[in-house]
Coordinates of C-alpha atoms and ligand atoms in Angstrom, one line a residue:
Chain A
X1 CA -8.3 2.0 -0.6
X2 CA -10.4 -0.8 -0.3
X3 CA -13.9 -1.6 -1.6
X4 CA -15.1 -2.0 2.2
X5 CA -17.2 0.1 4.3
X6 CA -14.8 2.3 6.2
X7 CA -12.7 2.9 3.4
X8 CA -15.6 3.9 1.4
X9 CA -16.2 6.5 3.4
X10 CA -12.6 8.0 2.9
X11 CA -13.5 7.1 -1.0
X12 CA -16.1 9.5 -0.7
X13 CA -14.3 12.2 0.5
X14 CA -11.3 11.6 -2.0
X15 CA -13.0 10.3 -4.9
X16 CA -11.3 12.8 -7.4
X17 CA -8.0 11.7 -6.3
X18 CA -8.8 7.4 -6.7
X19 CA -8.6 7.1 -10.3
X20 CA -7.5 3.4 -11.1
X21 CA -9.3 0.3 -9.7
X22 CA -7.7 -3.2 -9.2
X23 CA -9.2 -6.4 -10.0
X24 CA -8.0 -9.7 -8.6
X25 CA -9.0 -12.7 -10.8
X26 CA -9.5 -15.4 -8.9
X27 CA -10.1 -19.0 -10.3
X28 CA -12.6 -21.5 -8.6
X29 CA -13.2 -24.9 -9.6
X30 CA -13.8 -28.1 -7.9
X31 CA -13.1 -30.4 -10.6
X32 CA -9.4 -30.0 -11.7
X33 CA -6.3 -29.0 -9.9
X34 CA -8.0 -27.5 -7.6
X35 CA -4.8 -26.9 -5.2
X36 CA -3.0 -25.2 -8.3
X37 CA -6.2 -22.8 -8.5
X38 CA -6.7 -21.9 -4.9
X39 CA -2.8 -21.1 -4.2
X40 CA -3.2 -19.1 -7.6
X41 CA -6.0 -17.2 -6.2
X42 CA -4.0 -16.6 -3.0
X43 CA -1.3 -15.4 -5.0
X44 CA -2.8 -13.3 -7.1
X45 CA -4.7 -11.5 -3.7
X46 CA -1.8 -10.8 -2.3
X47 CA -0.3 -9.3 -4.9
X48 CA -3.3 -7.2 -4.7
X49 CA -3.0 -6.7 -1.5
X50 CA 0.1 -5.4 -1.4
X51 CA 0.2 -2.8 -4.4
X52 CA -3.0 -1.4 -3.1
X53 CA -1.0 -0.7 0.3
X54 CA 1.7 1.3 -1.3
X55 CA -1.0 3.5 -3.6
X56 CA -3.7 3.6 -1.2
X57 CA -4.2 6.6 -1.9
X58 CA -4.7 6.4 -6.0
X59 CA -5.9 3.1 -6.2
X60 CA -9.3 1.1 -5.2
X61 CA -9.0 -2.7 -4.8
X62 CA -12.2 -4.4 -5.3
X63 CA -13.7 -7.5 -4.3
X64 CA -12.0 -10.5 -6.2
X65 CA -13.7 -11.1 -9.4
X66 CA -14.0 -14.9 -9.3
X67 CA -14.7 -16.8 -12.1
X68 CA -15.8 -20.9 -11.9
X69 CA -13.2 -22.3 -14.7
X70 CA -15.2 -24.4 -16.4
X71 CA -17.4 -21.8 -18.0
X72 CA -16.2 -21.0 -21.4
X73 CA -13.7 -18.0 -21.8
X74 CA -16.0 -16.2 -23.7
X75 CA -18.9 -15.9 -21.2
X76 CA -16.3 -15.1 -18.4
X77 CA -15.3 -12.3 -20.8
X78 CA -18.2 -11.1 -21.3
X79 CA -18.9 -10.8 -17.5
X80 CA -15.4 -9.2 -16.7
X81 CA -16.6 -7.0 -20.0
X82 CA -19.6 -5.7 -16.8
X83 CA -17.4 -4.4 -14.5
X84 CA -15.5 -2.7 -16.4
X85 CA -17.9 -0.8 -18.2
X86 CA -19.3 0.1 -14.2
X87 CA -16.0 0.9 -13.3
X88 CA -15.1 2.8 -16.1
X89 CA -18.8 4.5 -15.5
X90 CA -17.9 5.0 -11.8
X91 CA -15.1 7.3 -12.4
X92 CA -11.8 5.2 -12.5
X93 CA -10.2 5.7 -15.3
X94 CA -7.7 3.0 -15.3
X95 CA -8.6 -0.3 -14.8
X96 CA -6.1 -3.3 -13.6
X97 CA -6.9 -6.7 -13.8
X98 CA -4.4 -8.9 -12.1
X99 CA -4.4 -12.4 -12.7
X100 CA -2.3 -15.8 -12.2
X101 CA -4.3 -17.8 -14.6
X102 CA -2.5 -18.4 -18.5
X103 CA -6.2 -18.4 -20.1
X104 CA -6.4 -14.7 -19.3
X105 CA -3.3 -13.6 -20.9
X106 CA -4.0 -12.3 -24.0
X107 CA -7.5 -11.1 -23.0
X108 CA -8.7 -7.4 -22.2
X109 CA -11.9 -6.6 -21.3
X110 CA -11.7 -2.7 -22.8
X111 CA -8.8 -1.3 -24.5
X112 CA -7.8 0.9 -21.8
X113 CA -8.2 -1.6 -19.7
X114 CA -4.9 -3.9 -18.5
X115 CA -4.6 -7.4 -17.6
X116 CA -1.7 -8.2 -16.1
X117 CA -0.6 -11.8 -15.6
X118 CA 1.9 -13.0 -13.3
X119 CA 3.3 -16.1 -13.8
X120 CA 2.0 -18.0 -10.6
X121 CA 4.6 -18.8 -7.7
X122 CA 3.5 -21.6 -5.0
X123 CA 3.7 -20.2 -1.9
X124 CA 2.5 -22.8 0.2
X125 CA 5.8 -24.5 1.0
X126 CA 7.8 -21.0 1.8
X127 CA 8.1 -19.6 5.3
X128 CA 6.4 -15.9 5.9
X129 CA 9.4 -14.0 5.8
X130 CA 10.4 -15.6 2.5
X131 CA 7.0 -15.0 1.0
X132 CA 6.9 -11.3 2.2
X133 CA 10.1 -10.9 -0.2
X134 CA 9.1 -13.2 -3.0
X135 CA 5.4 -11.3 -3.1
X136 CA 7.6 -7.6 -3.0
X137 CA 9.6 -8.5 -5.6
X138 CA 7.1 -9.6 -8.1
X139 CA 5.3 -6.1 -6.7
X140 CA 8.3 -4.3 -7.9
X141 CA 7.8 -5.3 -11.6
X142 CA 3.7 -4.7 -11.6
X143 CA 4.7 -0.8 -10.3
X144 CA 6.0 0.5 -13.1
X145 CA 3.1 -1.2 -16.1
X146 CA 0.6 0.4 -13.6
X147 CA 2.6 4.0 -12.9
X148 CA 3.6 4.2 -16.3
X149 CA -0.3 4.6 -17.3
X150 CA -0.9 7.3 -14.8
Chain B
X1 CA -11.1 21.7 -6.9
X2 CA -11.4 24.0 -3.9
X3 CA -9.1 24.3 -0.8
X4 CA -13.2 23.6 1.4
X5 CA -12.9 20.3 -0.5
X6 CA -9.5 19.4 0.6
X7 CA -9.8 19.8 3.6
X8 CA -12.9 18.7 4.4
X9 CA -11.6 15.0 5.3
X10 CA -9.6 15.3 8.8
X11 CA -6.1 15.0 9.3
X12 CA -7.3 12.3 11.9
X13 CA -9.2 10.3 10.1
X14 CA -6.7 10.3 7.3
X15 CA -4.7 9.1 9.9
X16 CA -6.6 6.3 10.8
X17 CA -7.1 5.5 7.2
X18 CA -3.6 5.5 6.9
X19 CA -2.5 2.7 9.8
X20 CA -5.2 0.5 8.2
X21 CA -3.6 0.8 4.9
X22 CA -0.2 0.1 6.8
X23 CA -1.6 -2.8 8.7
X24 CA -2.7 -6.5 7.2
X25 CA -0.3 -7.3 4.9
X26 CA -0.9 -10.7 5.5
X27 CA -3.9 -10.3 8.3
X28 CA -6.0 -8.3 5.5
X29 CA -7.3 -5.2 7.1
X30 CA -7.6 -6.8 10.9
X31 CA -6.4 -3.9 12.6
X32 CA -6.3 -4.6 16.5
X33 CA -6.5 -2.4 18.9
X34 CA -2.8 -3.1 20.0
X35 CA -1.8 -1.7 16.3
X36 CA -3.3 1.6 16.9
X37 CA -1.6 1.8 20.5
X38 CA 1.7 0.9 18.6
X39 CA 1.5 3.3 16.3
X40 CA -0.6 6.1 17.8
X41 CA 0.8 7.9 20.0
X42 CA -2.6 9.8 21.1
X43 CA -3.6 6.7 22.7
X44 CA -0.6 5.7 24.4
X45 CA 2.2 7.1 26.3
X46 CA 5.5 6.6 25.4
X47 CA 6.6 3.9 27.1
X48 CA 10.5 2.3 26.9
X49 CA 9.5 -1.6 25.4
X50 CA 7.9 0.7 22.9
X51 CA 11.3 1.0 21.2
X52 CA 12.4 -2.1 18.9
X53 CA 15.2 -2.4 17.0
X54 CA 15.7 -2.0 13.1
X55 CA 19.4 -3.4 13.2
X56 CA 20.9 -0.6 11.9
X57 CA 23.9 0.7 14.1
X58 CA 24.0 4.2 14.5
X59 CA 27.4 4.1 12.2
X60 CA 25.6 3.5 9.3
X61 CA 23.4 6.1 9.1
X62 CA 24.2 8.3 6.8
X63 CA 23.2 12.0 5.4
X64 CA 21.5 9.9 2.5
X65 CA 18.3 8.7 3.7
X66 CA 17.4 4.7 3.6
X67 CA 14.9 3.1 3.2
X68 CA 14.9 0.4 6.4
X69 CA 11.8 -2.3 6.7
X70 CA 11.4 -3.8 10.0
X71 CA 8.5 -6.3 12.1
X72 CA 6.1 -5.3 13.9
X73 CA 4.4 -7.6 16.5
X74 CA 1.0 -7.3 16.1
X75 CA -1.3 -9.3 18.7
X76 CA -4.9 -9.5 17.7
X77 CA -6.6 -11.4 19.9
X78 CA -6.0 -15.1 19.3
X79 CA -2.6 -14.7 17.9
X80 CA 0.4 -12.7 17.3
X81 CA 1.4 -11.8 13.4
X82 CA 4.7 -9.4 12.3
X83 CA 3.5 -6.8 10.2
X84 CA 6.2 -4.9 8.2
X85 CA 6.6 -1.1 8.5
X86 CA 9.4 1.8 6.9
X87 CA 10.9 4.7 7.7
X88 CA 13.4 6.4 6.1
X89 CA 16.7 7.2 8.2
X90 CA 19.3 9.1 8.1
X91 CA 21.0 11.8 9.6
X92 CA 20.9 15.6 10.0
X93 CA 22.6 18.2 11.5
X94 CA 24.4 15.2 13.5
X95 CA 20.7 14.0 14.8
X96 CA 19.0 10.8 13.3
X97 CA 16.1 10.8 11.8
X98 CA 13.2 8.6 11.0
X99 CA 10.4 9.5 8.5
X100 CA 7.8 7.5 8.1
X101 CA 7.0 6.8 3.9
X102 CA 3.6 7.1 3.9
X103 CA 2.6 10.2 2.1
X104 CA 0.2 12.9 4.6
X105 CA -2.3 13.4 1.3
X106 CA -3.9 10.2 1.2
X107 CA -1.5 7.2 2.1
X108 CA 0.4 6.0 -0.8
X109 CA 4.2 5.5 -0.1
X110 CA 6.7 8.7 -1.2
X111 CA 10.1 7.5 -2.4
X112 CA 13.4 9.6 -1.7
X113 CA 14.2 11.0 -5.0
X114 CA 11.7 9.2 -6.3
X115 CA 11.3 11.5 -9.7
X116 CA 14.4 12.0 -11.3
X117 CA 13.1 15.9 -12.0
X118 CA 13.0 16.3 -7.9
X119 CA 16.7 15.3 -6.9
X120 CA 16.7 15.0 -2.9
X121 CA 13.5 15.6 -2.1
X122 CA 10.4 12.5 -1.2
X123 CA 8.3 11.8 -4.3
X124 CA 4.5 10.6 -3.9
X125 CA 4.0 9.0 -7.2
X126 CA -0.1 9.4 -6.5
X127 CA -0.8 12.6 -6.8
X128 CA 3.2 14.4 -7.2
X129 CA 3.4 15.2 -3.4
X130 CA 6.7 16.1 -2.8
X131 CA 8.3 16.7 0.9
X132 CA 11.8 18.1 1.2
X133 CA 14.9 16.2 3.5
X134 CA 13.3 17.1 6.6
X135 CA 9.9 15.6 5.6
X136 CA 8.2 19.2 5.6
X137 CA 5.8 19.3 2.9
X138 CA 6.3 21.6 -0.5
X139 CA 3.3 24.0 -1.0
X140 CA 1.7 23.8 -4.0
X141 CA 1.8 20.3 -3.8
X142 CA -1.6 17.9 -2.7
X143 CA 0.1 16.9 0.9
X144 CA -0.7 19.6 3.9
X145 CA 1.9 18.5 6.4
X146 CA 5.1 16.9 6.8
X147 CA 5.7 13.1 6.9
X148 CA 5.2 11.6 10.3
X149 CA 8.2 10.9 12.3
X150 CA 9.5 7.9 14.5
X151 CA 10.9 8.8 17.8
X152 CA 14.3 7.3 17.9
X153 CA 16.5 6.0 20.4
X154 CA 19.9 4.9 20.3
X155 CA 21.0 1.4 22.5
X156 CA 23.9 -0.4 22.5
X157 CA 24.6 1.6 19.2
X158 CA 22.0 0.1 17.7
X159 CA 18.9 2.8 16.1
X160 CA 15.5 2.0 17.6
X161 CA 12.1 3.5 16.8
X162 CA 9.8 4.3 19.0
X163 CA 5.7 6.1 18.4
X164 CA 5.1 7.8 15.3
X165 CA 4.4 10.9 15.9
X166 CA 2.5 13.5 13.5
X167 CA 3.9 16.9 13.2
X168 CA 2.7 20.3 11.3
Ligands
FES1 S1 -1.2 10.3 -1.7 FE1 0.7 11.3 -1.9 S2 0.2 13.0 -3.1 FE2 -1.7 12.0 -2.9

């Protein structure tokens, strides 16, 4: 499901059943390779995208959380450190964070909470068919870290 | 949890839930109207250019159902995207069959024999739904009817799909 406001109707209705929320981080800057962080954001959203699509039912993507990269890690932490706690207060138990970005690699917000980092692919010069496959294939490795919590 | 609950969001609106989830892959979430036509057949006849191909030919569909992707043209508005939808196919009691992969709880995607403890049956990893061969859901389990099917058409040898069409 998605955080939007037909879905949260269904999310209403189901809430017992959507247990695990999913958090694209997404850079923004306007200082520093700023192409490298905007196809990185892309990237990471559609991998997003897509996982929420095949667990729909299970799991709740949220709004990106976006976070201007020249604040210090720590005060980004300690934002990201927010919504977790409301998400963990609003009922989902597990919490995915998926990111791109190298800086967020060894970071969790909460212990039961997972930060998963893909190492970011540039998309920008691939055709849609290829970038359907490349973004299911990278899919097929973040399944199993996220079924293998449920 | 009790069965009130369950039921208490509509097979409909699941439904509708369901093609948004399948839709915007790329377009995120712009479902058109053209989707639902394609995909619903309560709003639309059946109609022959309905049909497109999945290039499978009929000879290689076998008793083992596969998993087959294939593009969808979607036109919203302004432009045309391809939006990629499954079915499982395979064959039974000579006839072919498509089943659609999205699970009839709440819209994640079932795998065939996707829990090693449930050999030839459809596994949703989301909440343990399971559906037997034919798609019919297993009682006792959180889905309360089968998986939807594709009508199917064979040209030139060649499988096509057709509506999707909800059963049970
Ligand atoms: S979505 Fe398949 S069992 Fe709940």
């Amino acid at each position: 499901m998605r955080w939007n406001a037909e879905s949260l109707n269904y999310y209403a209705e189901a809430k017992e059943y959507v247990d695990t929320a999913l958090i694209p981080l997404v850079p923004f800057n306007f200082q520093e390779k700023t192409q490298s962080a905007a196809e990185q954001g892309e990237y990471v959203q559609l991998l997003s995208e897509g996982i929420e699509k095949q667990f729909a039912g299970r799991i709740m993507l949220t709004p990106p959380y976006t976070y201007l990269q020249t604040d210090s890690l720590k005060s980004q932490c300690e934002a990201l450190k927010q919504w977790d706690d409301h998400l963990l207060e609003a009922g989902f138990a597990h919490r995915f964070y998926i990111t791109g970005d190298p800086a967020w690699r060894s970071l969790s917000p909460a212990e039961e909470a997972e930060v998963i980092w893909m190492p970011p692919i540039s998309l920008s010069s691939m055709e849609m068919k290829q970038v359907k496959s490349v973004i299911s294939q990278q899919i097929d490795q973040i399944v199993p870290l996220i079924t293998g919590r449920w | 949890m009790s069965e009130e609950r369950k039921h208490r969001v509509s097979r409909r609106q699941f439904l509708t839930y369901t093609l948004t989830g399948v839709g915007g892959f790329m377009a995120a979430g712009m479902l058109s109207p053209m989707v639902r036509m394609a995909l619903d057949p309560a709003l639309e006849d059946t109609d022959d250019s309905d049909f497109i191909s999945i290039g499978l030919s009929e000879d290689d569909v076998t008793e083992e159902p596969q998993l087959v992707n294939f593009d969808v043209e979607i036109e919203d508005g302004w432009y045309t995207s391809e939006q990629t939808q499954s079915a499982y196919v395979f064959r039974q009691d000579g006839e072919i069959l498509a089943l659609s992969p999205i699970c009839t709880h709440l819209g994640c995607t079932v795998g065939w024999e996707g829990n090693q403890d449930y050999p030839d049956q459809f596994y949703c990893p989301c909440h343990h739904g399971r559906f037997e061969p034919d798609g019919t859901n297993i009682q006792g389990t959180p889905p309360t009817r089968p998986l939807d099917v594709y009508e199917v058409e064979v040209r030139d040898g060649m499988v096509h799909l057709g509506n999707i069409r909800e059963r049970g």
